[in-house]
Coordinates of C-alpha atoms and ligand atoms in Angstrom, one line a residue:
M1 CA 49.7 -122.0 -131.2
A2 CA 47.8 -124.9 -129.8
S3 CA 44.3 -124.2 -128.5
Q4 CA 43.4 -125.0 -125.0
S5 CA 41.8 -128.4 -125.9
E6 CA 44.8 -129.7 -127.7
P7 CA 47.9 -131.1 -125.9
R8 CA 50.7 -128.6 -125.9
D9 CA 53.3 -129.3 -128.5
V10 CA 56.5 -128.0 -126.8
V11 CA 59.6 -127.8 -129.0
I12 CA 61.9 -125.9 -126.7
E13 CA 61.9 -126.2 -122.9
M14 CA 64.5 -124.4 -120.9
R15 CA 64.3 -124.9 -117.1
A16 CA 66.3 -122.9 -114.5
V17 CA 69.2 -122.4 -117.0
N18 CA 72.2 -120.7 -115.7
K19 CA 75.4 -119.8 -117.5
W20 CA 78.6 -118.1 -116.6
Y21 CA 81.5 -116.7 -118.6
D22 CA 84.2 -117.4 -116.1
D23 CA 82.8 -115.7 -113.0
F24 CA 80.3 -113.4 -115.0
H25 CA 76.8 -114.7 -114.5
V26 CA 75.3 -114.1 -118.0
L27 CA 72.1 -116.2 -117.8
K28 CA 70.1 -116.2 -114.6
D29 CA 67.5 -118.9 -114.0
I30 CA 66.0 -118.8 -117.5
D31 CA 62.7 -120.6 -117.8
L32 CA 61.4 -120.6 -121.4
T33 CA 58.8 -122.8 -123.0
V34 CA 58.3 -122.5 -126.8
E35 CA 55.4 -124.3 -128.6
R36 CA 55.5 -125.5 -132.2
G37 CA 54.7 -122.6 -134.5
E38 CA 55.3 -119.9 -131.9
R39 CA 57.0 -116.7 -133.0
I40 CA 59.0 -115.1 -130.2
V41 CA 60.8 -111.8 -130.3
I42 CA 63.6 -111.3 -127.7
C43 CA 64.7 -107.7 -127.0
G44 CA 66.7 -105.9 -124.4
P45 CA 69.7 -103.7 -123.9
S46 CA 73.1 -104.6 -125.4
G47 CA 74.9 -107.1 -123.2
S48 CA 71.7 -108.4 -121.5
G49 CA 72.4 -112.0 -122.7
K50 CA 70.1 -112.3 -125.7
S51 CA 72.7 -113.8 -128.1
T52 CA 73.9 -116.1 -125.3
L53 CA 70.4 -117.3 -124.7
I54 CA 69.6 -118.3 -128.2
R55 CA 73.2 -119.7 -128.8
C56 CA 72.6 -122.1 -125.9
I57 CA 69.7 -123.6 -127.8
N58 CA 71.9 -125.1 -130.5
H59 CA 74.9 -125.5 -128.2
L60 CA 77.0 -122.8 -129.8
E61 CA 77.4 -121.9 -126.1
A62 CA 77.2 -124.4 -123.3
H63 CA 75.1 -123.8 -120.2
Q64 CA 76.3 -124.9 -116.8
E65 CA 73.1 -125.4 -114.8
G66 CA 69.5 -126.3 -115.7
T67 CA 68.1 -128.2 -118.6
I68 CA 67.4 -127.5 -122.2
D69 CA 65.3 -129.9 -124.3
V70 CA 64.7 -129.4 -128.0
N71 CA 62.0 -131.5 -129.7
G72 CA 62.3 -133.9 -126.8
T73 CA 66.1 -134.3 -127.0
R74 CA 68.1 -133.3 -123.9
L75 CA 71.0 -130.9 -124.6
N76 CA 73.9 -132.4 -122.7
E77 CA 77.5 -133.2 -123.6
S78 CA 76.4 -136.2 -125.8
S79 CA 77.5 -135.3 -129.3
R80 CA 74.8 -137.5 -130.6
N81 CA 72.2 -135.3 -128.9
I82 CA 73.9 -132.1 -130.0
T83 CA 74.0 -133.3 -133.6
Q84 CA 70.3 -134.3 -133.4
I85 CA 69.4 -130.8 -132.1
R86 CA 71.4 -129.0 -134.7
R87 CA 69.5 -130.8 -137.4
E88 CA 66.3 -129.2 -136.0
V89 CA 67.6 -125.7 -135.5
G90 CA 68.7 -123.2 -138.1
M91 CA 70.4 -120.0 -137.3
V92 CA 70.8 -116.6 -139.0
F93 CA 73.4 -114.1 -137.6
Q94 CA 73.9 -110.4 -137.8
Q95 CA 76.9 -111.0 -140.0
F96 CA 75.6 -113.2 -142.8
N97 CA 78.6 -115.6 -142.6
L98 CA 78.3 -116.8 -146.2
F99 CA 81.3 -118.5 -147.7
P100 CA 82.9 -115.7 -149.7
H101 CA 84.7 -117.9 -152.2
M102 CA 81.6 -119.9 -153.2
T103 CA 78.7 -118.9 -155.5
I104 CA 75.3 -118.3 -154.0
L105 CA 74.1 -121.7 -155.2
D106 CA 77.2 -123.5 -153.8
N107 CA 76.7 -121.7 -150.5
L108 CA 73.2 -123.3 -150.3
C109 CA 74.3 -126.7 -151.5
F110 CA 77.4 -127.1 -149.4
A111 CA 75.9 -128.4 -146.1
P112 CA 73.2 -130.6 -147.6
M113 CA 75.8 -132.3 -149.9
W114 CA 78.7 -132.6 -147.4
A115 CA 76.8 -133.0 -144.1
R116 CA 73.8 -134.8 -145.3
N117 CA 75.1 -136.7 -148.4
T118 CA 72.3 -135.1 -150.5
P119 CA 73.1 -135.7 -154.3
R120 CA 74.0 -132.5 -156.0
M121 CA 70.9 -132.5 -158.3
D122 CA 68.6 -132.7 -155.3
A123 CA 70.6 -130.1 -153.3
E124 CA 70.4 -127.7 -156.2
A125 CA 66.7 -128.2 -156.7
T126 CA 66.1 -127.5 -153.0
A127 CA 68.4 -124.5 -153.2
M128 CA 66.7 -123.0 -156.1
R129 CA 63.3 -123.4 -154.5
Y130 CA 64.5 -121.4 -151.5
L131 CA 66.3 -118.9 -153.6
E132 CA 63.1 -118.2 -155.4
R133 CA 61.2 -118.0 -152.1
V134 CA 63.5 -115.2 -150.9
G135 CA 63.6 -113.6 -154.3
I136 CA 67.2 -114.1 -155.3
A137 CA 67.1 -116.9 -157.8
E138 CA 68.6 -114.8 -160.6
Q139 CA 71.8 -114.3 -158.5
R140 CA 72.6 -117.9 -158.2
D141 CA 76.0 -117.8 -159.9
K142 CA 77.2 -114.6 -158.2
Y143 CA 79.5 -114.5 -155.2
P144 CA 78.4 -113.0 -151.9
G145 CA 80.6 -109.9 -152.3
Q146 CA 78.6 -109.0 -155.5
L147 CA 75.3 -108.8 -153.6
S148 CA 73.9 -106.1 -151.3
G149 CA 73.7 -106.7 -147.6
G150 CA 70.0 -107.3 -147.8
Q151 CA 70.4 -109.8 -150.6
Q152 CA 73.2 -111.6 -148.7
Q153 CA 71.0 -111.9 -145.6
R154 CA 68.2 -113.3 -147.7
V155 CA 70.7 -115.9 -149.0
A156 CA 71.7 -116.7 -145.5
I157 CA 68.1 -117.4 -144.6
A158 CA 67.6 -119.5 -147.7
R159 CA 70.8 -121.4 -146.9
S160 CA 69.6 -122.2 -143.4
L161 CA 66.2 -123.4 -144.7
C162 CA 67.9 -125.8 -147.1
M163 CA 68.7 -127.9 -144.0
N164 CA 65.0 -128.3 -143.4
P165 CA 65.0 -127.0 -139.8
S166 CA 61.9 -127.1 -137.6
I167 CA 63.1 -124.1 -135.5
M168 CA 64.8 -120.9 -136.7
L169 CA 66.9 -118.7 -134.5
F170 CA 67.6 -115.1 -135.7
D171 CA 70.2 -113.0 -133.9
E172 CA 69.7 -109.4 -134.9
P173 CA 69.4 -110.3 -138.6
T174 CA 68.9 -106.7 -139.8
S175 CA 71.3 -104.8 -137.4
A176 CA 74.1 -104.8 -139.9
L177 CA 72.0 -103.6 -142.8
D178 CA 71.5 -100.2 -144.3
P179 CA 68.0 -98.9 -143.5
E180 CA 66.7 -99.4 -147.1
M181 CA 67.5 -103.1 -147.0
I182 CA 65.9 -103.9 -143.7
K183 CA 62.4 -104.3 -145.1
E184 CA 63.3 -106.8 -147.7
V185 CA 64.8 -109.1 -145.0
L186 CA 61.9 -108.5 -142.6
D187 CA 59.5 -109.4 -145.5
V188 CA 61.2 -112.8 -145.9
M189 CA 61.0 -113.3 -142.1
I190 CA 57.3 -112.4 -142.1
E191 CA 56.6 -114.8 -144.9
L192 CA 58.4 -117.5 -142.9
A193 CA 56.4 -116.7 -139.8
H194 CA 53.2 -117.0 -141.8
S195 CA 54.3 -120.4 -143.1
G196 CA 54.2 -121.8 -139.5
M197 CA 57.9 -121.9 -138.7
T198 CA 58.8 -121.8 -135.0
M199 CA 60.9 -118.7 -134.7
L200 CA 63.0 -117.0 -132.0
C201 CA 64.2 -113.6 -133.1
V202 CA 66.5 -111.3 -131.3
T203 CA 65.5 -108.0 -132.9
H204 CA 64.6 -104.5 -132.1
E205 CA 62.4 -104.2 -135.2
M206 CA 59.2 -103.4 -133.4
S207 CA 57.1 -103.4 -136.7
F208 CA 58.1 -107.1 -137.1
A209 CA 57.3 -107.8 -133.5
R210 CA 53.9 -106.2 -133.8
S211 CA 53.0 -107.9 -137.0
V212 CA 54.0 -111.5 -136.4
A213 CA 55.2 -112.2 -132.8
D214 CA 53.0 -114.2 -130.5
R215 CA 55.1 -113.1 -127.6
V216 CA 57.8 -110.5 -126.8
I217 CA 60.4 -111.3 -124.2
F218 CA 62.4 -108.5 -122.6
M219 CA 65.8 -109.4 -121.1
D220 CA 68.0 -107.3 -118.9
S221 CA 71.2 -108.3 -117.0
G222 CA 70.8 -112.0 -117.9
E223 CA 67.2 -112.3 -116.7
I224 CA 63.8 -112.5 -118.4
V225 CA 62.3 -109.5 -116.9
E226 CA 58.9 -109.4 -118.7
Q227 CA 57.1 -111.1 -121.5
N228 CA 53.7 -110.5 -123.1
T229 CA 51.8 -110.3 -126.3
P230 CA 53.2 -107.5 -128.5
D231 CA 50.3 -105.1 -128.0
A232 CA 50.3 -105.6 -124.2
F233 CA 54.1 -105.4 -124.1
F234 CA 54.5 -102.2 -126.1
D235 CA 51.4 -100.4 -124.9
H236 CA 51.4 -101.5 -121.2
P237 CA 54.8 -102.5 -120.1
Q238 CA 54.7 -103.6 -116.5
M239 CA 58.3 -103.1 -115.2
D240 CA 60.3 -99.9 -114.9
R241 CA 63.3 -101.5 -116.7
T242 CA 61.1 -102.4 -119.6
R243 CA 59.6 -98.9 -119.8
R244 CA 63.1 -97.3 -119.7
F245 CA 64.2 -99.6 -122.5
L246 CA 61.2 -98.9 -124.7
S247 CA 61.5 -95.2 -124.2
Q248 CA 65.0 -95.4 -125.7
I249 CA 64.1 -97.4 -128.8
L250 CA 60.7 -96.3 -129.7
Ligands
ADP1 P1 73.4 -109.4 -126.1 O1 73.3 -110.3 -127.2 O2 72.1 -109.2 -125.3 O3 74.0 -108.1 -126.4 P2 75.4 -111.3 -125.2 O4 74.7 -112.5 -124.9 O5 76.2 -111.1 -126.4 O6 74.4 -110.1 -125.0 O7 76.4 -111.0 -124.0 C1 76.0 -110.9 -122.7 C2 77.2 -110.5 -121.8 O8 78.1 -111.6 -121.8 C3 77.9 -109.3 -122.2 O9 78.4 -108.6 -121.1 C4 79.1 -109.8 -123.0 O10 80.2 -108.9 -122.9 C5 79.4 -111.1 -122.3 N1 80.0 -112.1 -123.2 C6 79.4 -112.5 -124.3 N2 80.2 -113.5 -124.9 C7 81.2 -113.7 -124.1 C8 82.3 -114.6 -124.1 N3 82.5 -115.5 -125.1 N4 83.2 -114.5 -123.0 C9 83.0 -113.7 -122.0 N5 82.0 -112.8 -121.9 C10 81.1 -112.8 -122.9
MG2 MG1 73.7 -110.0 -129.2

């Protein structure tokens, strides 16, 4: 994070964002400013709007009111702006969403080659670098179905990194995993956090929040109810709704 003397380097700015699904008000006056290199954990009850919030950042969902700027580009209906923003933002989902009929290596090379016109040799070199980083290099010729859930999720993270994003969004990346596989995915995320990546992570993994988050945001009923540093958030929650939530998950 920038120190006080440096100008703030804001990479995501959401102002008074409101969103409805038909007449259901899912995001209510969301104000959120994220600085370069910040690591944010978003938690809250199921249905509180966490996924919708982060999906709005790369326009997988459209908001109806307010403004969202990503690296200085305004998110509006301009497809040019949306394309520009999606270049900056990588996303990892609960379900890994790998292409089942492609090898691990081809999963990583597909978007760089077909969306960015990267020559295969370069795409493969980048892919191997990231597969090594997430500890999966030796599985390059296998298919997703031959890997464990934890390995598939690490591949999904590597695939996202191959597009060279400056911001990574994670939507409950460990929720679909067996308990023994959660740590191997969190370790990759922790390493990524230490590398300086700007990260917004929807997760209830409090060990992750405590070890790397700069800020924890608690959402309920479409609102940001409370946000604080992890220690203050977990040890001294201010709002009743937060305390109730924490008592259920801790
Ligand atoms: P969370 O990720 O916190 O569980 P979501 O953002 O997925 O919450 O959903 C927030 C609310 O919006 C929920 O009540 C959910 O049922 C509703 N919702 C999510 N997606 C849609 C959709 N495509 N159409 C209508 N309602 C939706
Ligand atoms: Mg969700």
